Amino acid sequence: MEPAVHNLLENSARIRPDKVALVQGDLRITYRQANIRANRVAGWLIDEGVLPGERVVMLLKNGIEYLAGYYGILKAGAVAVPLNCDLRVDALRELLADLHPVAVICGSEGEQLLNGIDSDLFGIRLLLIKDASGSRTPRGARVFAWDEVVTDADLPDHGLATNASALAGIIYTSGSTGAPKGVMLSHRNIVSNTCSIIQYLGLNENDVQMVVLPFFYVMGKSLLNTHVAVGGTVVVNNEFAYSAPVIRQMAQEGVTGFSGVPSTYAYLLHRSPLAAFRDKLPALRYCTQAGGHMAREIKQRLMEVLPPHTRLYIMYGATEAAARLTYVEPEMLVEKIDSIGRAIPGVTVRVLDEKGEEVAEGEIGELVASGANIMLGYWRDEIATGKVLDANGYHTGDMGYRDGDGYLYVTGRKDHLLKVGGHRLDPQEIEDALMATGELLEVAVLGVDDHLLGKKLVAIAVSLQENPSDKVLLSRCLSRLPRHKIPSEIRFVAALPKYASGKIDRAACLEASPLADPSCNGRQGD
Amino acid sequence: MSLQEEIRSFIVDNFLFGDAGTLNNDSSFIKEGIVDSTGILQLVAFIQEQYRVVVEDEELIPENLDSVSKVAAFIENKMKMAALVGEELEVAVGGADGAV
């Protein structure tokens, strides 16, 4: 029978019951314990009448409760919907109204957030809370204490059959525009992608992954599922902002793999003792990067700074693809430094024109992916689903081309294209040119309304220098870019705003930079 | 304004949108969800510019930076050390144009 996502945990619990599945500070949980706790969560949900297909929201930070909650929900046949516990109350309210969840599993942070909401408005019947403050009982919902429900007393797998095409989870994407969309992933979507990733990264039971990305984000979810599937270990550290202890813990725990988005690596390179640990990470077999385009400069610096035995995998994917679509083999990285690589096992990625025809080598089109990992659709949004899914597969919205060796390149996003003075520009090329100066930590190039040009280019940049000069930067760009692609202005800020996944929140970048009124020449008063 | 008050007002202005809410001087920035790695960069940039101290990568630990009182103690200690060593930190860099 085709396995369900929770079968991955059950298999590892059977084969390696005493192996450590998850490390969280001083806490260690074995596969046997993890599976029993997940069974306890499942038993509770079933006893309380939760039916297959009903949504159970998780408001949990990375940790043991997340692991037990996630697999427990799936074991009960319900749909796991992990949400960011740093959401604002209004945003949470909108998502709950969209989901109508039957239950919420949370810790004290999630409880605080829920306190601002009338739970019965959204049909929430059950709350399972770790470390409840008990400050307030939400109307209409019955509250259960995690420690009473999820004990370590043995409870066998219930063994209910799960259809592989059944909905397993919904992950909300942080879209650049509009409301977040709920990506529906089936058991098959997740399991097939998990198997592909294990294959190309060569993961096995000896792998120990340092997880600093949230599990509620699709890349974090993949880290959890791949390591659980092989019987490896995940070390969760929810304090990446303090990078020094994270790197020290990587050395102590003999971490073999580390994963991040571009901002993770920018931060590690410029604000961490990574370089000083080059000789102290003998076990670090590989690092992976996904979650958006990373400047060539950062890739090159990483190859210099990481230990010589550490392989760097550049990868590409989407929430809609249950995470992963392509990767670059580390041995090809120098030659194909700007590429996103080739499709992973079980996935096909083609470059199509607007009519759905495959374009010639070197020509730009949209990257369209197909495979068992492609989502079922967006939750309760057929219009949005129809826009991205068709007979050709999933339309990523990323524009790019394929080279003579079959390697794919992303040139930018369809919806990021800017029209400036009659030219259609992609900000990625300009951001790359600015990053190539080596003077910046990170940068986002945006279009700001301009009465003459329609849009003018503004770069929001974080400098590595104490006294950055926009003139110097712009003049260096002149050797790399035609004049019409040079930003009109560079605004320096201390940091770029990010989503919880670490991706740059482009919409918030302009708000984060000093206001300048584009319709007049001078700067207006505050 | 005392050092603690200055740090506190920087945190409130930049991360809490002016609403101090339940923030006290010992609230953990990370546990309360007040700052992430981006926030730490901003905080470190502020400390370096405002107090003319250099924050080393190895010093990016919660013990130094994870609450108003810890940050204040960290800066005080840094300034004391700098004075002791007699380091001349007042390089010929103007303080007014810390472009933010």
XYZ file of C-alpha atoms in Angstrom:
626
model
C 0.000 0.000 0.000
C 1.161 3.522 -0.733
C 2.451 4.982 2.544
C 0.865 7.925 4.333
C 2.984 10.672 5.909
C 2.609 9.323 9.452
C 3.740 5.865 8.301
C 7.206 7.439 7.982
C 7.287 7.959 11.742
C 5.745 4.552 12.464
C 8.373 2.813 10.330
C 11.258 4.533 12.077
C 9.698 3.793 15.485
C 9.555 0.133 14.533
C 13.055 -0.102 13.058
C 14.914 2.269 15.391
C 12.797 2.694 18.537
C 15.658 3.947 20.704
C 17.185 6.332 18.210
C 16.837 10.033 19.089
C 14.313 11.638 16.772
C 14.418 15.191 18.053
C 16.689 17.312 20.241
C 15.369 20.484 21.815
C 17.800 22.069 24.250
C 18.411 19.424 26.923
C 15.375 17.387 25.875
C 15.757 14.322 23.678
C 12.914 12.215 22.397
C 13.315 8.749 20.865
C 11.333 7.418 17.940
C 9.373 5.125 20.268
C 8.391 8.048 22.532
C 7.630 10.310 19.586
C 5.347 7.734 18.008
C 3.547 6.992 21.289
C 2.932 10.697 21.832
C 1.633 11.061 18.279
C -0.652 8.077 18.935
C -1.900 9.799 22.086
C -2.769 12.942 20.093
C -4.514 10.805 17.445
C -6.425 8.823 20.067
C -7.595 12.021 21.715
C -8.801 13.511 18.433
C -10.663 10.327 17.496
C -12.194 9.974 20.976
C -13.417 13.553 20.773
C -15.161 12.803 17.508
C -12.830 14.555 15.063
C -13.531 13.176 11.599
C -11.219 12.544 8.658
C -10.808 15.678 6.564
C -11.527 18.063 9.446
C -8.891 20.708 10.043
C -6.751 20.869 13.141
C -4.723 24.052 13.539
C -1.292 23.956 15.156
C 0.105 27.100 16.761
C 3.393 25.656 17.946
C 7.038 26.549 17.749
C 9.450 23.874 16.542
C 9.718 21.196 19.197
C 8.504 17.896 20.567
C 4.861 19.014 20.715
C 4.992 20.006 17.079
C 6.299 16.597 16.054
C 3.728 14.660 18.113
C 0.910 17.017 17.122
C 1.683 16.931 13.401
C 1.898 13.148 13.045
C -0.936 12.629 15.531
C -3.325 14.769 13.491
C -2.418 12.807 10.357
C -2.838 9.471 12.135
C -6.386 10.537 13.038
C -7.081 11.188 9.356
C -7.487 14.899 10.024
C -5.788 17.754 8.154
C -2.803 19.405 9.835
C -2.726 23.181 9.441
C 0.380 24.605 11.079
C 0.248 28.377 11.458
C 2.817 30.931 12.528
C 2.344 31.647 16.234
C 3.703 35.155 15.691
C 0.663 36.041 13.586
C -1.302 39.144 14.503
C -4.771 38.491 15.891
C -6.497 39.929 12.803
C -4.513 37.728 10.446
C -5.244 34.668 12.583
C -8.928 35.489 12.634
C -9.001 35.605 8.828
C -7.273 32.258 8.524
C -9.572 30.614 11.079
C -12.609 31.932 9.234
C -11.175 30.403 6.052
C -10.424 27.046 7.689
C -13.216 26.393 10.166
C -10.942 24.139 12.211
C -12.466 21.705 14.673
C -9.496 21.850 17.050
C -6.416 23.890 17.869
C -3.219 22.536 19.399
C -1.009 25.210 20.891
C 1.510 26.272 23.492
C 1.346 29.313 25.730
C 2.137 31.710 22.851
C -0.713 30.314 20.788
C -2.998 30.460 23.792
C -2.252 34.158 24.218
C -3.057 34.741 20.573
C -6.319 32.802 20.833
C -7.323 34.857 23.845
C -7.972 37.712 21.451
C -10.463 35.599 19.529
C -13.878 34.116 20.211
C -13.153 30.534 19.318
C -16.736 29.417 18.783
C -17.064 31.879 15.924
C -14.996 29.558 13.828
C -16.406 26.250 15.023
C -13.410 25.412 17.197
C -14.630 22.743 19.620
C -11.390 21.530 21.141
C -8.226 23.094 22.468
C -5.170 21.115 23.454
C -2.738 23.382 25.262
C 0.794 22.781 26.434
C 1.580 24.808 29.562
C -1.798 26.547 29.673
C -1.858 29.732 31.689
C -5.558 29.122 32.295
C -6.092 32.853 32.196
C -9.300 32.556 30.233
C -11.416 29.742 28.836
C -12.466 30.522 25.303
C -16.189 30.402 24.727
C -17.559 27.212 23.259
C -14.350 25.220 23.215
C -13.347 22.470 25.616
C -9.823 22.843 26.906
C -7.476 19.902 27.465
C -4.039 19.959 29.055
C -1.298 18.543 26.839
C 0.491 16.826 29.716
C -2.650 14.906 30.687
C -3.553 13.830 27.166
C -0.130 13.183 25.697
C 1.511 10.813 28.142
C 4.320 8.350 27.512
C 2.086 5.352 28.377
C 2.330 2.912 25.491
C -0.396 3.089 22.882
C -0.068 1.064 19.678
C -0.621 2.455 16.185
C -4.327 2.271 15.435
C -3.538 1.080 11.937
C -6.405 2.855 10.178
C -5.828 2.918 6.437
C -5.217 6.349 4.932
C -5.814 7.028 1.279
C -2.642 8.474 -0.248
C -4.649 11.017 -2.209
C -6.368 12.312 0.939
C -5.624 15.842 2.080
C -2.852 15.758 4.706
C -2.051 19.392 5.303
C -2.652 22.989 4.373
C 0.261 25.406 4.333
C -0.370 29.100 3.868
C 1.977 30.886 1.503
C 3.232 34.388 2.077
C 2.283 35.716 -1.331
C 3.798 38.991 -2.474
C 0.321 40.376 -3.104
C -3.142 39.701 -1.775
C -4.300 37.418 1.006
C -2.288 34.306 1.853
C -3.408 31.194 0.004
C -3.776 27.774 1.629
C -1.798 25.193 -0.313
C -3.470 21.762 -0.043
C -0.997 18.893 0.052
C -2.005 15.240 0.002
C -0.169 12.391 1.690
C 1.110 11.377 -1.742
C 2.379 14.916 -2.460
C 4.399 14.961 0.736
C 5.636 11.365 0.730
C 6.764 11.463 -2.904
C 8.683 14.703 -2.371
C 10.177 13.387 0.857
C 11.483 10.307 -0.979
C 12.979 12.418 -3.798
C 14.791 14.681 -1.363
C 16.178 11.732 0.609
C 17.473 10.252 -2.637
C 19.336 13.288 -3.979
C 20.731 14.404 -0.623
C 21.676 10.805 0.218
C 20.111 11.107 3.679
C 20.329 8.185 6.095
C 19.883 7.375 9.781
C 23.225 8.962 10.660
C 22.095 12.390 9.520
C 21.577 15.067 12.148
C 19.923 18.246 10.908
C 20.090 21.617 12.633
C 16.656 23.154 12.060
C 16.404 26.917 12.426
C 13.562 27.309 9.924
C 10.024 26.985 11.273
C 8.290 23.637 10.669
C 5.121 25.506 9.666
C 7.001 26.753 6.607
C 7.165 24.187 3.806
C 10.953 23.881 3.849
C 10.919 23.255 7.603
C 8.233 20.627 7.087
C 10.480 18.871 4.557
C 13.384 18.845 6.992
C 11.175 17.152 9.573
C 9.655 14.569 7.220
C 12.896 13.598 5.476
C 14.767 13.038 8.723
C 11.903 11.174 10.370
C 11.626 8.982 7.268
C 15.278 7.885 7.415
C 15.383 7.624 11.200
C 17.772 10.542 11.506
C 17.725 13.297 14.117
C 16.493 16.876 14.013
C 18.014 19.392 16.402
C 15.648 22.319 16.780
C 16.971 25.716 17.756
C 14.379 28.478 17.772
C 16.918 31.199 18.599
C 18.755 31.614 15.320
C 18.784 35.352 15.918
C 21.590 34.525 18.343
C 23.809 32.801 15.834
C 26.826 32.030 18.029
C 25.048 29.465 20.255
C 23.484 27.843 17.165
C 26.889 27.208 15.608
C 28.295 25.984 18.892
C 25.386 23.545 19.199
C 26.037 22.320 15.640
C 29.545 21.400 16.714
C 28.400 19.782 19.976
C 25.631 17.689 18.430
C 27.724 16.556 15.466
C 25.254 18.095 13.048
C 25.623 16.725 9.499
C 23.230 19.056 7.686
C 22.130 22.675 7.868
C 19.430 24.366 5.820
C 18.509 27.959 5.236
C 16.962 30.579 3.006
C 19.138 33.352 1.494
C 18.773 35.637 4.503
C 19.866 32.792 6.796
C 23.156 32.556 4.943
C 23.612 36.313 4.589
C 23.240 36.508 8.356
C 25.586 33.578 8.990
C 28.281 35.048 6.766
C 28.179 38.538 8.130
C 26.957 38.185 11.668
C 28.130 34.895 13.087
C 31.355 33.141 14.075
C 30.883 30.611 11.215
C 34.342 31.236 9.768
C 35.948 30.701 13.176
C 34.255 27.288 13.362
C 35.646 26.059 10.053
C 37.793 23.449 11.840
C 35.185 22.627 14.463
C 32.437 21.183 12.289
C 33.982 17.899 11.118
C 30.565 16.201 10.809
C 28.918 18.902 8.686
C 28.382 16.957 5.469
C 26.245 19.464 3.595
C 24.283 22.704 3.645
C 21.160 23.319 1.590
C 19.695 26.602 0.438
C 16.221 27.199 -0.962
C 13.481 29.747 -0.445
C 14.384 32.125 -3.257
C 17.276 33.389 -5.303
C 20.565 33.809 -3.439
C 23.147 36.187 -4.867
C 26.215 34.615 -6.480
C 28.406 36.588 -4.099
C 26.909 34.790 -1.102
C 27.260 31.352 -2.712
C 30.941 32.014 -3.431
C 31.636 33.315 0.048
C 29.883 30.316 1.557
C 32.055 27.925 -0.432
C 35.096 29.705 1.000
C 33.897 29.908 4.581
C 32.262 26.497 5.052
C 34.512 23.580 6.004
C 36.170 22.023 2.927
C 34.225 18.747 3.320
C 30.833 20.517 3.440
C 28.855 20.272 0.211
C 26.573 23.156 -0.719
C 23.262 22.282 -2.398
C 21.417 25.118 -4.117
C 17.783 24.134 -4.507
C 14.556 25.519 -5.834
C 10.957 24.803 -5.050
C 7.584 26.101 -3.974
C 5.032 25.444 -1.278
C 2.774 24.261 -4.123
C 5.331 21.533 -4.886
C 5.378 20.195 -1.306
C 8.723 21.976 -1.233
C 11.251 20.774 -3.752
C 11.490 20.947 -7.559
C 15.136 21.244 -8.616
C 18.671 21.193 -7.228
C 22.248 21.726 -8.357
C 24.661 18.873 -7.626
C 27.417 20.388 -5.431
C 30.133 19.255 -7.851
C 28.443 21.300 -10.598
C 27.941 24.414 -8.499
C 31.040 26.295 -9.618
C 30.258 25.721 -13.270
C 26.515 26.386 -12.882
C 26.696 28.970 -10.120
C 23.637 30.942 -11.251
C 21.503 27.902 -12.038
C 18.716 26.340 -9.986
C 19.875 22.997 -11.381
C 17.768 20.238 -12.815
C 14.549 18.579 -11.718
C 14.764 16.245 -8.731
C 13.810 12.555 -9.151
C 10.117 12.143 -9.932
C 9.644 15.754 -11.057
C 9.596 17.325 -14.522
C 10.225 21.034 -15.020
C 9.671 22.544 -18.462
C 10.019 26.083 -19.808
C 6.782 27.058 -21.548
C 5.554 30.061 -23.483
C 2.159 31.655 -22.940
C 0.475 29.120 -25.235
C 1.873 26.231 -23.221
C 4.493 25.303 -25.856
C 7.999 24.394 -24.773
C 10.457 27.147 -25.784
C 13.878 26.590 -27.350
C 17.089 26.287 -25.366
C 18.154 29.651 -23.982
C 14.766 31.266 -24.552
C 12.821 32.679 -21.660
C 9.476 31.239 -20.614
C 7.640 30.255 -17.472
C 8.862 27.303 -15.401
C 6.071 24.728 -15.229
C 6.423 21.659 -13.030
C 4.690 18.316 -12.892
C 5.020 15.276 -10.667
C 3.368 13.462 -7.775
C 4.428 16.310 -5.474
C 2.290 19.018 -7.075
C -0.458 20.264 -4.736
C -4.139 19.408 -4.991
C -4.987 23.126 -5.240
C -5.575 26.145 -3.035
C -7.966 25.697 -0.120
C -11.433 26.949 -1.067
C -10.080 29.053 -3.919
C -10.878 27.533 -7.270
C -10.111 30.716 -9.165
C -6.580 30.945 -7.810
C -6.128 27.195 -8.343
C -7.268 27.488 -11.968
C -4.675 30.192 -12.564
C -1.705 28.009 -11.630
C -2.745 24.396 -12.257
C -3.572 23.034 -15.693
C -2.873 20.008 -17.863
C 0.787 21.070 -18.121
C 1.227 21.084 -14.369
C 1.971 23.826 -11.849
C 2.802 27.262 -13.231
C 5.428 28.560 -10.839
C 5.201 32.211 -11.856
C 8.980 32.145 -12.215
C 10.456 33.130 -15.569
C 13.605 31.465 -16.771
C 15.419 29.360 -19.357
C 17.261 26.096 -19.858
C 20.892 25.900 -21.032
C 22.473 23.376 -23.388
C 23.227 20.983 -20.529
C 19.642 20.981 -19.307
C 20.291 23.278 -16.332
C 17.540 25.718 -15.470
C 17.918 29.395 -14.610
C 15.377 31.701 -12.996
C 15.568 35.245 -14.321
C 12.831 36.628 -12.124
C 9.188 36.482 -11.181
C 6.337 37.167 -13.522
C 4.663 39.415 -10.963
C 7.837 41.283 -9.973
C 8.422 42.662 -13.476
C 8.605 46.428 -13.350
C 7.777 48.801 -16.157
C 10.192 51.688 -15.973
C 10.213 54.338 -18.670
C 8.958 51.884 -21.301
C 11.384 49.102 -20.336
C 10.266 45.899 -18.679
C 12.796 45.119 -15.987
C 13.348 42.325 -13.604
C 14.569 43.469 -10.195
C 16.589 40.274 -9.661
C 19.231 41.220 -12.227
C 19.649 44.628 -10.609
C 19.775 43.168 -7.108
C 22.460 40.749 -8.292
C 24.541 43.611 -9.691
C 24.271 45.525 -6.431
C 25.182 42.453 -4.369
C 28.158 41.780 -6.642
C 29.781 44.974 -5.351
C 30.387 43.077 -2.098
C 29.335 46.166 -0.161
C 25.865 44.997 0.834
C 24.372 42.477 3.212
C 21.070 42.354 1.347
C 19.036 44.426 -1.055
C 15.585 44.610 -2.626
C 14.897 46.622 -5.774
C 11.357 47.913 -6.085
C 9.329 50.125 -8.348
C 8.064 53.351 -6.826
C 5.355 55.307 -8.642
C 6.802 58.181 -10.614
C 4.852 60.689 -12.672
C 7.480 60.779 -15.417
C 8.672 57.171 -15.665
C 5.551 55.369 -14.471
C 7.812 53.588 -12.042
C 11.283 54.452 -10.905
C 13.733 51.998 -9.473
C 14.533 52.285 -5.796
C 16.968 49.970 -4.063
C 16.400 49.335 -0.358
C 19.782 48.189 0.898
C 21.559 47.056 4.031
C 25.190 48.097 3.870
C 28.142 46.237 5.283
C 30.049 49.514 5.524
C 29.569 52.053 8.236
C 29.226 54.978 5.854
C 27.770 53.651 2.644
C 27.821 55.818 -0.433
C 25.055 55.436 -2.960
C 27.190 57.149 -5.605
C 30.002 54.625 -5.285
C 27.573 51.718 -5.463
C 25.707 53.077 -8.443
C 28.881 53.833 -10.349
C 30.030 50.241 -9.790
C 26.720 49.017 -11.160
C 27.345 50.977 -14.348
C 29.942 48.417 -15.404
C 27.410 45.624 -15.000
C 24.105 47.115 -16.055
C 22.812 49.311 -18.864
C 21.960 52.799 -17.691
C 18.187 52.287 -17.701
C 18.603 49.496 -15.163
C 20.494 51.635 -12.657
C 18.274 52.497 -9.681
C 17.313 56.170 -9.326
C 17.900 55.993 -5.642
C 19.385 53.789 -2.943
C 17.870 53.960 0.500
C 19.976 52.480 3.276
C 18.225 50.751 6.142
C 19.476 48.683 9.099
C 17.645 45.535 7.974
C 15.084 44.371 5.439
C 11.739 43.179 6.783
C 11.250 39.401 6.541
C 8.520 36.822 6.795
C 8.828 34.177 9.504
C 10.381 31.911 6.871
C 13.249 34.391 6.531
C 12.186 35.466 3.046
C 12.261 39.174 2.316
C 8.858 40.837 2.614
C 9.123 43.039 -0.472
C 5.848 44.811 0.114
C 7.025 45.937 3.542
C 10.432 47.110 2.266
C 9.199 50.487 1.086
C 7.500 51.154 4.382
C 10.733 50.296 6.162
C 12.705 52.881 4.229
C 12.570 56.612 4.824
C 9.620 58.160 3.070
C 10.300 60.182 -0.006
C 7.508 61.623 -2.065
C 8.156 60.550 -5.631
C 5.937 63.230 -7.117
C 8.191 66.105 -6.138
C 11.889 66.691 -6.445
C 12.697 67.573 -2.896
C 11.961 65.620 0.197
C 8.796 66.603 1.974
C 8.646 67.358 5.662
C 7.838 64.511 8.032
C 17.203 59.184 29.769
C 18.937 56.261 31.412
C 20.589 53.596 29.290
C 17.743 51.169 30.002
C 15.160 53.757 29.015
C 17.003 54.450 25.764
C 17.134 50.761 24.849
C 13.554 50.318 25.860
C 12.366 53.183 23.724
C 14.371 51.874 20.737
C 12.685 48.468 21.127
C 9.222 49.944 21.559
C 9.609 52.317 18.600
C 11.138 49.814 16.216
C 9.612 46.477 17.080
C 6.383 47.189 18.939
C 5.155 50.076 16.823
C 5.132 52.387 19.805
C 2.959 50.121 21.950
C 4.976 48.984 24.970
C 2.195 46.579 26.033
C 3.523 44.020 28.470
C 7.198 44.648 27.749
C 9.223 44.886 30.898
C 12.969 45.213 31.214
C 13.417 41.468 31.667
C 11.076 40.273 28.895
C 12.893 37.891 26.553
C 12.923 39.391 23.041
C 12.948 35.954 21.427
C 10.419 34.191 23.648
C 8.001 37.101 23.382
C 8.421 37.144 19.617
C 9.696 40.744 19.667
C 12.794 40.332 17.489
C 14.059 37.846 14.907
C 17.457 37.759 13.202
C 16.529 40.871 11.228
C 15.647 42.571 14.488
C 18.942 41.578 16.048
C 20.758 43.174 13.116
C 18.850 46.382 13.716
C 19.509 46.231 17.429
C 23.231 45.611 16.929
C 23.451 48.421 14.357
C 21.764 50.726 16.868
C 24.101 49.726 19.695
C 27.205 50.204 17.550
C 26.155 53.567 16.205
C 24.629 54.996 19.308
C 27.213 53.908 21.858
C 30.295 53.607 19.659
C 31.047 50.065 20.720
C 31.920 47.132 18.509
C 29.773 44.031 18.872
C 31.738 40.912 17.964
C 30.069 37.940 16.255
C 30.822 35.756 19.278
C 28.862 38.195 21.414
C 25.588 37.491 19.615
C 24.234 35.437 22.474
C 20.993 35.755 24.447
C 22.947 36.516 27.645
C 24.054 39.807 26.059
C 21.092 40.805 23.971
C 17.847 39.119 24.939
C 16.182 41.759 27.133
C 16.311 45.473 27.803
C 18.297 44.995 30.992
C 20.718 42.526 29.380
C 21.419 44.897 26.498
C 21.957 47.789 28.900
C 24.335 45.738 31.060
C 26.179 44.549 27.954
C 26.702 48.100 26.679
C 27.774 49.386 30.080
C 30.286 46.606 30.346
C 31.576 47.275 26.849
C 32.005 50.972 27.512
C 33.787 50.259 30.779
C 36.126 47.813 29.061
C 36.832 50.284 26.300
C 37.665 52.980 28.838
C 39.944 50.610 30.740
C 41.832 49.497 27.690
C 42.020 53.114 26.715
C 40.883 52.355 23.217
C 40.208 55.405 21.165
C 36.864 54.576 19.681
C 36.076 58.081 18.586
C 37.282 57.593 15.082
C 36.890 60.432 12.686
C 33.379 59.399 11.774
C 30.585 61.899 12.118
C 27.770 60.705 14.316
C 24.926 62.530 12.670
C 24.738 60.763 9.347
C 24.209 57.209 10.539
C 22.001 56.782 7.510
C 18.867 54.950 8.578
